């Protein structure tokens, strides 16, 4: 009897033991999770907007861009209609140099609406809000936008727990110069160096 | 034994430390548990030491006695894994008070348990990592690692394109990164589902929590380093000397199983920043990574980012042939 | 009880008496022990950072010696088995010596484990019931059990025999034979468990092989009895305790066979590592040829190889083995060869290269060497006292005189 129980116990154990973690997850973890933890307190003070991509699997958010821009709304300077600013125009946007794709592909007007700088333009000329600039990037960077939607590209705000608030593209990438700069590592382990030399 | 008992009581009276915080009396009044015997055995030495102590320094007598009491209680406490909730709070209270007595500043030690339906997993994008090592600095600061030996849980290995042989990689590079023709790969504790380190520990000082984090009770570890020999991933670190963290740099938000201060002669390692992750935050390395190469989340949630990565990217784990089932995956864009 | 106290008193009394040479020997051991204690106090104060160990090579001289001495302790069984079970009287005079050696070796083993601990003050966590004992999962927990059990057996059996002899009676076989039988299996057990301690780690391919246990046994049954032969030679030269030539001859046969098997296994291992070296052979490559220009262990391991081959060769040749001078030489060669092979040559390369291929070498620090010497001196001291007390009882010179 005891032997039988032991054998049964052993078999039961084995059936589960040979499954890898991903196999087990696929088999057992398919239900949405009811969380007992969230990061709402971490997100206090961040205005979030719902991501609009149409085919999103679940709702997630990006931090609003317009509330973060220093010179927004544009009408602060551009009091007249159109692009002609009041004040000293030669000082404005002086630091913007476009280093994003080749000049054949991209110029200012590829993304900016000349007639209304407070919004962006899609390739087909549809208006895109600055809060939803990811829609603009996603036109060319289709692989990246897919990964970003799923969670393989980009960074979460606050933490892993709900609600899911994700940095927009422009929070890590300067849209005018999106590549990351090379730099030196943040540290050098001198102890380890010493150990290696011995 | 009888003698030392009397001594303890008379001392308690004379030094007017017979207030509510008298640890010696607490020891006697406490219901004798399985460690009671040991406690009493050592009591003779202790009371003698306390008597000497209080007679020598009149001014700090009460303080040092309270401290000695707490140290005493700390020495004889049990394995955290087996403690009741009350016992856990008791030891945490002592640790917080001891720190305050010793340093004059307050720390906050948490004993937060694992959340329901959470199993942590981690993914590392080797296309994204540029070798900046910001993660390491964040980790060291968050987790109060020894500054004198420059302990680091994370290592970033610089691989030459065309191979992934760690023997030819460099984990302590110092030049402009990313170096052309190279890619970068971070290693740390993988929090295996089937951790060999837990299996070998002779005193159960290390174990896997319900949310999958492999933790260490620093006060229960005897420092035999068997777990270190058993870990195939170089995930564990040992305090060869007394760890040193400047007081102003100490991260005061701590967890008993996480970043609280360690002592010499014990093991430690990455805990997925248990003090952060159990409050919903990302580990410090994930938060610090400027490239978004690090992804952390709940494996049991089919809608989590980590699950999306596992199901939609081509992922791999290191030394999968050992059957350790790391909960740490690598992938490429 | 009273008689027992008398036995202890008389025994200690016997240990205090001796010639100039004897006092010099004991004095030197005491000095070494004091030096070791000083070194250990430094280590306690500063932490294990004063040793040569690091996160890369996290076990060193201490665990190497521990591993070797478990073998020496286990080897006592080679004498116990024929004496008590097969009733081969040839060994009976050597058996108490063997068991004394086992006790001394075990004391050293336990001491080496304790000095290797980062938190020796917390060692009580290892005590079953009071602490948490990870049994049966942890091989180290097994080791703690079997080593202490073996120590208990090896203290009680000779103690019982000596005690009855001391009272002028003959020991009752029904009492000690079961104990002896247990100790026979137990001796194999302690060594297999210690081998499994390493062999059970897939993280270290150098140890993770099925041959480790058997090789441990073979090398132990060569090194242990080799030491016993040397000790018996010393004892019969310097004390009135006579040991027949045939006893030593028989033990030398044990050593010969074990050393031959050990060599066969060694060659089998070398073949596997080097016929088609894989990633898992890196440790062996480091050990025998060096890696990344680092080869601190290479001279050691070749010394061990030569010592083992020469020692085994001498023993294999009948004419040389029968010559006591050659025999002693072979025993010394084997003992040192196996000490290197199984200590430094086994434990340290297991860590090199590290899990991520890093080659960081290890060399013991002076503190570590001091502590190690101290522990060895303690073992020798314990052994000398045990033998000094046992011999007069065995020879019948010391008997309980009544009060």
PDB file of N, CA, C and O in Angstrom, chain B residues 48-104:
ATOM      1  N   UNK B  48      27.491  37.687  32.491  1.00  0.00           N
ATOM      2  CA  UNK B  48      28.809  38.120  32.955  1.00  0.00           C
ATOM      3  C   UNK B  48      29.291  39.302  32.120  1.00  0.00           C
ATOM      4  O   UNK B  48      29.718  40.330  32.638  1.00  0.00           O
ATOM      5  N   UNK B  49      29.147  39.137  30.812  1.00  0.00           N
ATOM      6  CA  UNK B  49      29.576  40.201  29.901  1.00  0.00           C
ATOM      7  C   UNK B  49      28.772  41.473  30.154  1.00  0.00           C
ATOM      8  O   UNK B  49      29.322  42.575  30.197  1.00  0.00           O
ATOM      9  N   UNK B  50      27.466  41.304  30.352  1.00  0.00           N
ATOM     10  CA  UNK B  50      26.611  42.462  30.581  1.00  0.00           C
ATOM     11  C   UNK B  50      26.993  43.170  31.867  1.00  0.00           C
ATOM     12  O   UNK B  50      27.043  44.403  31.933  1.00  0.00           O
ATOM     13  N   UNK B  51      27.298  42.368  32.893  1.00  0.00           N
ATOM     14  CA  UNK B  51      27.668  42.946  34.181  1.00  0.00           C
ATOM     15  C   UNK B  51      28.946  43.771  34.037  1.00  0.00           C
ATOM     16  O   UNK B  51      29.035  44.909  34.480  1.00  0.00           O
ATOM     17  N   UNK B  52      29.916  43.182  33.361  1.00  0.00           N
ATOM     18  CA  UNK B  52      31.179  43.881  33.136  1.00  0.00           C
ATOM     19  C   UNK B  52      30.928  45.168  32.362  1.00  0.00           C
ATOM     20  O   UNK B  52      31.396  46.243  32.714  1.00  0.00           O
ATOM     21  N   UNK B  53      30.123  45.014  31.342  1.00  0.00           N
ATOM     22  CA  UNK B  53      29.811  46.138  30.469  1.00  0.00           C
ATOM     23  C   UNK B  53      29.198  47.286  31.259  1.00  0.00           C
ATOM     24  O   UNK B  53      29.638  48.432  31.176  1.00  0.00           O
ATOM     25  N   UNK B  54      28.163  46.970  32.058  1.00  0.00           N
ATOM     26  CA  UNK B  54      27.434  48.039  32.735  1.00  0.00           C
ATOM     27  C   UNK B  54      28.277  48.656  33.849  1.00  0.00           C
ATOM     28  O   UNK B  54      28.142  49.825  34.161  1.00  0.00           O
ATOM     29  N   UNK B  55      29.155  47.855  34.436  1.00  0.00           N
ATOM     30  CA  UNK B  55      29.979  48.414  35.500  1.00  0.00           C
ATOM     31  C   UNK B  55      31.074  49.315  34.925  1.00  0.00           C
ATOM     32  O   UNK B  55      31.533  50.241  35.560  1.00  0.00           O
ATOM     33  N   UNK B  56      31.493  49.017  33.723  1.00  0.00           N
ATOM     34  CA  UNK B  56      32.574  49.789  33.119  1.00  0.00           C
ATOM     35  C   UNK B  56      32.085  51.145  32.616  1.00  0.00           C
ATOM     36  O   UNK B  56      32.702  52.167  32.842  1.00  0.00           O
ATOM     37  N   UNK B  57      30.979  51.126  31.868  1.00  0.00           N
ATOM     38  CA  UNK B  57      30.523  52.381  31.313  1.00  0.00           C
ATOM     39  C   UNK B  57      29.170  52.726  31.928  1.00  0.00           C
ATOM     40  O   UNK B  57      28.145  52.180  31.559  1.00  0.00           O
ATOM     41  N   UNK B  58      29.219  53.630  32.864  1.00  0.00           N
ATOM     42  CA  UNK B  58      28.011  53.964  33.609  1.00  0.00           C
ATOM     43  C   UNK B  58      27.035  54.729  32.720  1.00  0.00           C
ATOM     44  O   UNK B  58      25.828  54.529  32.759  1.00  0.00           O
ATOM     45  N   UNK B  59      27.595  55.606  31.885  1.00  0.00           N
ATOM     46  CA  UNK B  59      26.732  56.503  31.107  1.00  0.00           C
ATOM     47  C   UNK B  59      25.879  55.742  30.104  1.00  0.00           C
ATOM     48  O   UNK B  59      24.667  55.940  30.015  1.00  0.00           O
ATOM     49  N   UNK B  60      26.522  54.860  29.330  1.00  0.00           N
ATOM     50  CA  UNK B  60      25.785  54.209  28.255  1.00  0.00           C
ATOM     51  C   UNK B  60      25.307  52.834  28.679  1.00  0.00           C
ATOM     52  O   UNK B  60      25.010  51.994  27.862  1.00  0.00           O
ATOM     53  N   UNK B  61      25.262  52.618  29.986  1.00  0.00           N
ATOM     54  CA  UNK B  61      24.909  51.299  30.493  1.00  0.00           C
ATOM     55  C   UNK B  61      23.604  50.766  29.940  1.00  0.00           C
ATOM     56  O   UNK B  61      23.560  49.666  29.391  1.00  0.00           O
ATOM     57  N   UNK B  62      22.588  51.580  30.055  1.00  0.00           N
ATOM     58  CA  UNK B  62      21.270  51.102  29.650  1.00  0.00           C
ATOM     59  C   UNK B  62      21.215  50.820  28.153  1.00  0.00           C
ATOM     60  O   UNK B  62      20.704  49.805  27.713  1.00  0.00           O
ATOM     61  N   UNK B  63      21.780  51.768  27.397  1.00  0.00           N
ATOM     62  CA  UNK B  63      21.785  51.632  25.946  1.00  0.00           C
ATOM     63  C   UNK B  63      22.503  50.374  25.495  1.00  0.00           C
ATOM     64  O   UNK B  63      21.971  49.586  24.727  1.00  0.00           O
ATOM     65  N   UNK B  64      23.713  50.226  26.010  1.00  0.00           N
ATOM     66  CA  UNK B  64      24.516  49.104  25.548  1.00  0.00           C
ATOM     67  C   UNK B  64      23.899  47.791  26.002  1.00  0.00           C
ATOM     68  O   UNK B  64      24.011  46.784  25.317  1.00  0.00           O
ATOM     69  N   UNK B  65      23.214  47.835  27.132  1.00  0.00           N
ATOM     70  CA  UNK B  65      22.589  46.601  27.598  1.00  0.00           C
ATOM     71  C   UNK B  65      21.427  46.244  26.672  1.00  0.00           C
ATOM     72  O   UNK B  65      21.283  45.085  26.270  1.00  0.00           O
ATOM     73  N   UNK B  66      20.638  47.257  26.329  1.00  0.00           N
ATOM     74  CA  UNK B  66      19.523  47.008  25.411  1.00  0.00           C
ATOM     75  C   UNK B  66      20.065  46.468  24.089  1.00  0.00           C
ATOM     76  O   UNK B  66      19.512  45.546  23.501  1.00  0.00           O
ATOM     77  N   UNK B  67      21.190  47.041  23.671  1.00  0.00           N
ATOM     78  CA  UNK B  67      21.813  46.619  22.423  1.00  0.00           C
ATOM     79  C   UNK B  67      22.267  45.158  22.529  1.00  0.00           C
ATOM     80  O   UNK B  67      22.016  44.345  21.641  1.00  0.00           O
ATOM     81  N   UNK B  68      22.927  44.877  23.653  1.00  0.00           N
ATOM     82  CA  UNK B  68      23.412  43.519  23.846  1.00  0.00           C
ATOM     83  C   UNK B  68      22.242  42.542  23.859  1.00  0.00           C
ATOM     84  O   UNK B  68      22.325  41.456  23.288  1.00  0.00           O
ATOM     85  N   UNK B  69      21.141  42.966  24.512  1.00  0.00           N
ATOM     86  CA  UNK B  69      19.951  42.110  24.539  1.00  0.00           C
ATOM     87  C   UNK B  69      19.471  41.802  23.138  1.00  0.00           C
ATOM     88  O   UNK B  69      19.172  40.665  22.796  1.00  0.00           O
ATOM     89  N   UNK B  70      19.415  42.879  22.346  1.00  0.00           N
ATOM     90  CA  UNK B  70      18.906  42.695  20.996  1.00  0.00           C
ATOM     91  C   UNK B  70      19.836  41.819  20.175  1.00  0.00           C
ATOM     92  O   UNK B  70      19.386  40.938  19.449  1.00  0.00           O
ATOM     93  N   UNK B  71      21.139  42.048  20.311  1.00  0.00           N
ATOM     94  CA  UNK B  71      22.098  41.211  19.596  1.00  0.00           C
ATOM     95  C   UNK B  71      21.939  39.760  19.994  1.00  0.00           C
ATOM     96  O   UNK B  71      22.049  38.846  19.185  1.00  0.00           O
ATOM     97  N   UNK B  72      21.687  39.591  21.283  1.00  0.00           N
ATOM     98  CA  UNK B  72      21.519  38.249  21.824  1.00  0.00           C
ATOM     99  C   UNK B  72      20.314  37.567  21.192  1.00  0.00           C
ATOM    100  O   UNK B  72      20.387  36.443  20.694  1.00  0.00           O
ATOM    101  N   UNK B  73      19.197  38.273  21.210  1.00  0.00           N
ATOM    102  CA  UNK B  73      17.965  37.740  20.620  1.00  0.00           C
ATOM    103  C   UNK B  73      18.169  37.454  19.136  1.00  0.00           C
ATOM    104  O   UNK B  73      17.688  36.463  18.613  1.00  0.00           O
ATOM    105  N   UNK B  74      18.884  38.359  18.482  1.00  0.00           N
ATOM    106  CA  UNK B  74      19.138  38.196  17.064  1.00  0.00           C
ATOM    107  C   UNK B  74      19.927  36.919  16.804  1.00  0.00           C
ATOM    108  O   UNK B  74      19.657  36.183  15.877  1.00  0.00           O
ATOM    109  N   UNK B  75      20.924  36.675  17.668  1.00  0.00           N
ATOM    110  CA  UNK B  75      21.784  35.512  17.474  1.00  0.00           C
ATOM    111  C   UNK B  75      20.983  34.211  17.555  1.00  0.00           C
ATOM    112  O   UNK B  75      21.243  33.265  16.822  1.00  0.00           O
ATOM    113  N   UNK B  76      20.003  34.188  18.434  1.00  0.00           N
ATOM    114  CA  UNK B  76      19.278  32.937  18.638  1.00  0.00           C
ATOM    115  C   UNK B  76      17.958  32.859  17.896  1.00  0.00           C
ATOM    116  O   UNK B  76      17.154  31.985  18.154  1.00  0.00           O
ATOM    117  N   UNK B  77      17.716  33.791  16.990  1.00  0.00           N
ATOM    118  CA  UNK B  77      16.456  33.714  16.258  1.00  0.00           C
ATOM    119  C   UNK B  77      16.524  32.575  15.244  1.00  0.00           C
ATOM    120  O   UNK B  77      17.592  32.054  14.929  1.00  0.00           O
ATOM    121  N   UNK B  78      15.346  32.198  14.750  1.00  0.00           N
ATOM    122  CA  UNK B  78      15.287  31.044  13.861  1.00  0.00           C
ATOM    123  C   UNK B  78      15.432  31.417  12.402  1.00  0.00           C
ATOM    124  O   UNK B  78      15.760  32.546  12.061  1.00  0.00           O
ATOM    125  N   UNK B  79      15.177  30.428  11.562  1.00  0.00           N
ATOM    126  CA  UNK B  79      15.206  30.592  10.121  1.00  0.00           C
ATOM    127  C   UNK B  79      13.969  31.381   9.686  1.00  0.00           C
ATOM    128  O   UNK B  79      12.849  31.017  10.029  1.00  0.00           O
ATOM    129  N   UNK B  80      14.174  32.439   8.938  1.00  0.00           N
ATOM    130  CA  UNK B  80      13.074  33.325   8.518  1.00  0.00           C
ATOM    131  C   UNK B  80      11.958  32.541   7.838  1.00  0.00           C
ATOM    132  O   UNK B  80      10.783  32.819   8.029  1.00  0.00           O
ATOM    133  N   UNK B  81      12.355  31.553   7.049  1.00  0.00           N
ATOM    134  CA  UNK B  81      11.376  30.762   6.312  1.00  0.00           C
ATOM    135  C   UNK B  81      10.364  30.109   7.261  1.00  0.00           C
ATOM    136  O   UNK B  81       9.207  29.935   6.918  1.00  0.00           O
ATOM    137  N   UNK B  82      10.826  29.747   8.442  1.00  0.00           N
ATOM    138  CA  UNK B  82       9.969  29.008   9.370  1.00  0.00           C
ATOM    139  C   UNK B  82       9.349  29.903  10.440  1.00  0.00           C
ATOM    140  O   UNK B  82       8.601  29.425  11.291  1.00  0.00           O
ATOM    141  N   UNK B  83       9.664  31.188  10.409  1.00  0.00           N
ATOM    142  CA  UNK B  83       9.150  32.076  11.458  1.00  0.00           C
ATOM    143  C   UNK B  83       7.661  32.341  11.255  1.00  0.00           C
ATOM    144  O   UNK B  83       7.168  32.380  10.129  1.00  0.00           O
ATOM    145  N   UNK B  84       6.971  32.574  12.369  1.00  0.00           N
ATOM    146  CA  UNK B  84       5.584  33.022  12.283  1.00  0.00           C
ATOM    147  C   UNK B  84       5.597  34.505  11.936  1.00  0.00           C
ATOM    148  O   UNK B  84       6.639  35.157  11.968  1.00  0.00           O
ATOM    149  N   UNK B  85       4.424  35.013  11.614  1.00  0.00           N
ATOM    150  CA  UNK B  85       4.342  36.420  11.258  1.00  0.00           C
ATOM    151  C   UNK B  85       4.858  37.298  12.407  1.00  0.00           C
ATOM    152  O   UNK B  85       5.585  38.275  12.184  1.00  0.00           O
ATOM    153  N   UNK B  86       4.469  36.925  13.631  1.00  0.00           N
ATOM    154  CA  UNK B  86       4.870  37.725  14.803  1.00  0.00           C
ATOM    155  C   UNK B  86       6.383  37.711  14.956  1.00  0.00           C
ATOM    156  O   UNK B  86       7.003  38.734  15.210  1.00  0.00           O
ATOM    157  N   UNK B  87       6.956  36.501  14.798  1.00  0.00           N
ATOM    158  CA  UNK B  87       8.411  36.393  14.952  1.00  0.00           C
ATOM    159  C   UNK B  87       9.129  37.244  13.910  1.00  0.00           C
ATOM    160  O   UNK B  87      10.148  37.863  14.190  1.00  0.00           O
ATOM    161  N   UNK B  88       8.563  37.259  12.714  1.00  0.00           N
ATOM    162  CA  UNK B  88       9.173  38.068  11.658  1.00  0.00           C
ATOM    163  C   UNK B  88       9.149  39.547  12.027  1.00  0.00           C
ATOM    164  O   UNK B  88      10.157  40.241  11.891  1.00  0.00           O
ATOM    165  N   UNK B  89       7.992  39.989  12.502  1.00  0.00           N
ATOM    166  CA  UNK B  89       7.894  41.400  12.869  1.00  0.00           C
ATOM    167  C   UNK B  89       8.831  41.721  14.028  1.00  0.00           C
ATOM    168  O   UNK B  89       9.430  42.799  14.081  1.00  0.00           O
ATOM    169  N   UNK B  90       8.954  40.760  14.946  1.00  0.00           N
ATOM    170  CA  UNK B  90       9.830  40.960  16.098  1.00  0.00           C
ATOM    171  C   UNK B  90      11.279  41.185  15.660  1.00  0.00           C
ATOM    172  O   UNK B  90      11.922  42.140  16.088  1.00  0.00           O
ATOM    173  N   UNK B  91      11.765  40.298  14.776  1.00  0.00           N
ATOM    174  CA  UNK B  91      13.168  40.435  14.372  1.00  0.00           C
ATOM    175  C   UNK B  91      13.357  41.708  13.549  1.00  0.00           C
ATOM    176  O   UNK B  91      14.382  42.393  13.677  1.00  0.00           O
ATOM    177  N   UNK B  92      12.354  42.046  12.746  1.00  0.00           N
ATOM    178  CA  UNK B  92      12.480  43.267  11.946  1.00  0.00           C
ATOM    179  C   UNK B  92      12.533  44.487  12.859  1.00  0.00           C
ATOM    180  O   UNK B  92      13.348  45.395  12.663  1.00  0.00           O
ATOM    181  N   UNK B  93      11.690  44.460  13.894  1.00  0.00           N
ATOM    182  CA  UNK B  93      11.720  45.554  14.873  1.00  0.00           C
ATOM    183  C   UNK B  93      13.099  45.683  15.502  1.00  0.00           C
ATOM    184  O   UNK B  93      13.638  46.780  15.653  1.00  0.00           O
ATOM    185  N   UNK B  94      13.673  44.553  15.842  1.00  0.00           N
ATOM    186  CA  UNK B  94      15.008  44.567  16.449  1.00  0.00           C
ATOM    187  C   UNK B  94      16.038  45.117  15.480  1.00  0.00           C
ATOM    188  O   UNK B  94      16.890  45.933  15.843  1.00  0.00           O
ATOM    189  N   UNK B  95      15.964  44.658  14.225  1.00  0.00           N
ATOM    190  CA  UNK B  95      16.951  45.117  13.240  1.00  0.00           C
ATOM    191  C   UNK B  95      16.853  46.622  13.040  1.00  0.00           C
ATOM    192  O   UNK B  95      17.867  47.313  12.954  1.00  0.00           O
ATOM    193  N   UNK B  96      15.609  47.125  12.986  1.00  0.00           N
ATOM    194  CA  UNK B  96      15.434  48.558  12.789  1.00  0.00           C
ATOM    195  C   UNK B  96      15.975  49.332  13.986  1.00  0.00           C
ATOM    196  O   UNK B  96      16.652  50.352  13.838  1.00  0.00           O
ATOM    197  N   UNK B  97      15.685  48.810  15.183  1.00  0.00           N
ATOM    198  CA  UNK B  97      16.157  49.504  16.388  1.00  0.00           C
ATOM    199  C   UNK B  97      17.671  49.452  16.496  1.00  0.00           C
ATOM    200  O   UNK B  97      18.327  50.423  16.851  1.00  0.00           O
ATOM    201  N   UNK B  98      18.222  48.277  16.178  1.00  0.00           N
ATOM    202  CA  UNK B  98      19.680  48.131  16.246  1.00  0.00           C
ATOM    203  C   UNK B  98      20.356  49.110  15.310  1.00  0.00           C
ATOM    204  O   UNK B  98      21.362  49.730  15.659  1.00  0.00           O
ATOM    205  N   UNK B  99      19.783  49.251  14.118  1.00  0.00           N
ATOM    206  CA  UNK B  99      20.396  50.179  13.167  1.00  0.00           C
ATOM    207  C   UNK B  99      20.329  51.594  13.712  1.00  0.00           C
ATOM    208  O   UNK B  99      21.287  52.361  13.613  1.00  0.00           O
ATOM    209  N   UNK B 100      19.189  51.919  14.319  1.00  0.00           N
ATOM    210  CA  UNK B 100      19.030  53.264  14.859  1.00  0.00           C
ATOM    211  C   UNK B 100      20.015  53.512  15.996  1.00  0.00           C
ATOM    212  O   UNK B 100      20.650  54.566  16.069  1.00  0.00           O
ATOM    213  N   UNK B 101      20.149  52.521  16.871  1.00  0.00           N
ATOM    214  CA  UNK B 101      21.080  52.655  17.992  1.00  0.00           C
ATOM    215  C   UNK B 101      22.507  52.826  17.479  1.00  0.00           C
ATOM    216  O   UNK B 101      23.277  53.642  17.969  1.00  0.00           O
ATOM    217  N   UNK B 102      22.853  52.057  16.452  1.00  0.00           N
ATOM    218  CA  UNK B 102      24.229  52.068  15.961  1.00  0.00           C
ATOM    219  C   UNK B 102      24.548  53.281  15.100  1.00  0.00           C
ATOM    220  O   UNK B 102      25.671  53.762  15.109  1.00  0.00           O
ATOM    221  N   UNK B 103      23.558  53.748  14.333  1.00  0.00           N
ATOM    222  CA  UNK B 103      23.864  54.774  13.337  1.00  0.00           C
ATOM    223  C   UNK B 103      23.110  56.086  13.520  1.00  0.00           C
ATOM    224  O   UNK B 103      23.415  57.062  12.851  1.00  0.00           O
ATOM    225  N   UNK B 104      22.102  56.074  14.370  1.00  0.00           N
ATOM    226  CA  UNK B 104      21.356  57.296  14.595  1.00  0.00           C
ATOM    227  C   UNK B 104      20.370  57.641  13.495  1.00  0.00           C
ATOM    228  O   UNK B 104      19.714  58.675  13.552  1.00  0.00           O
TER     229      UNK B 104
END
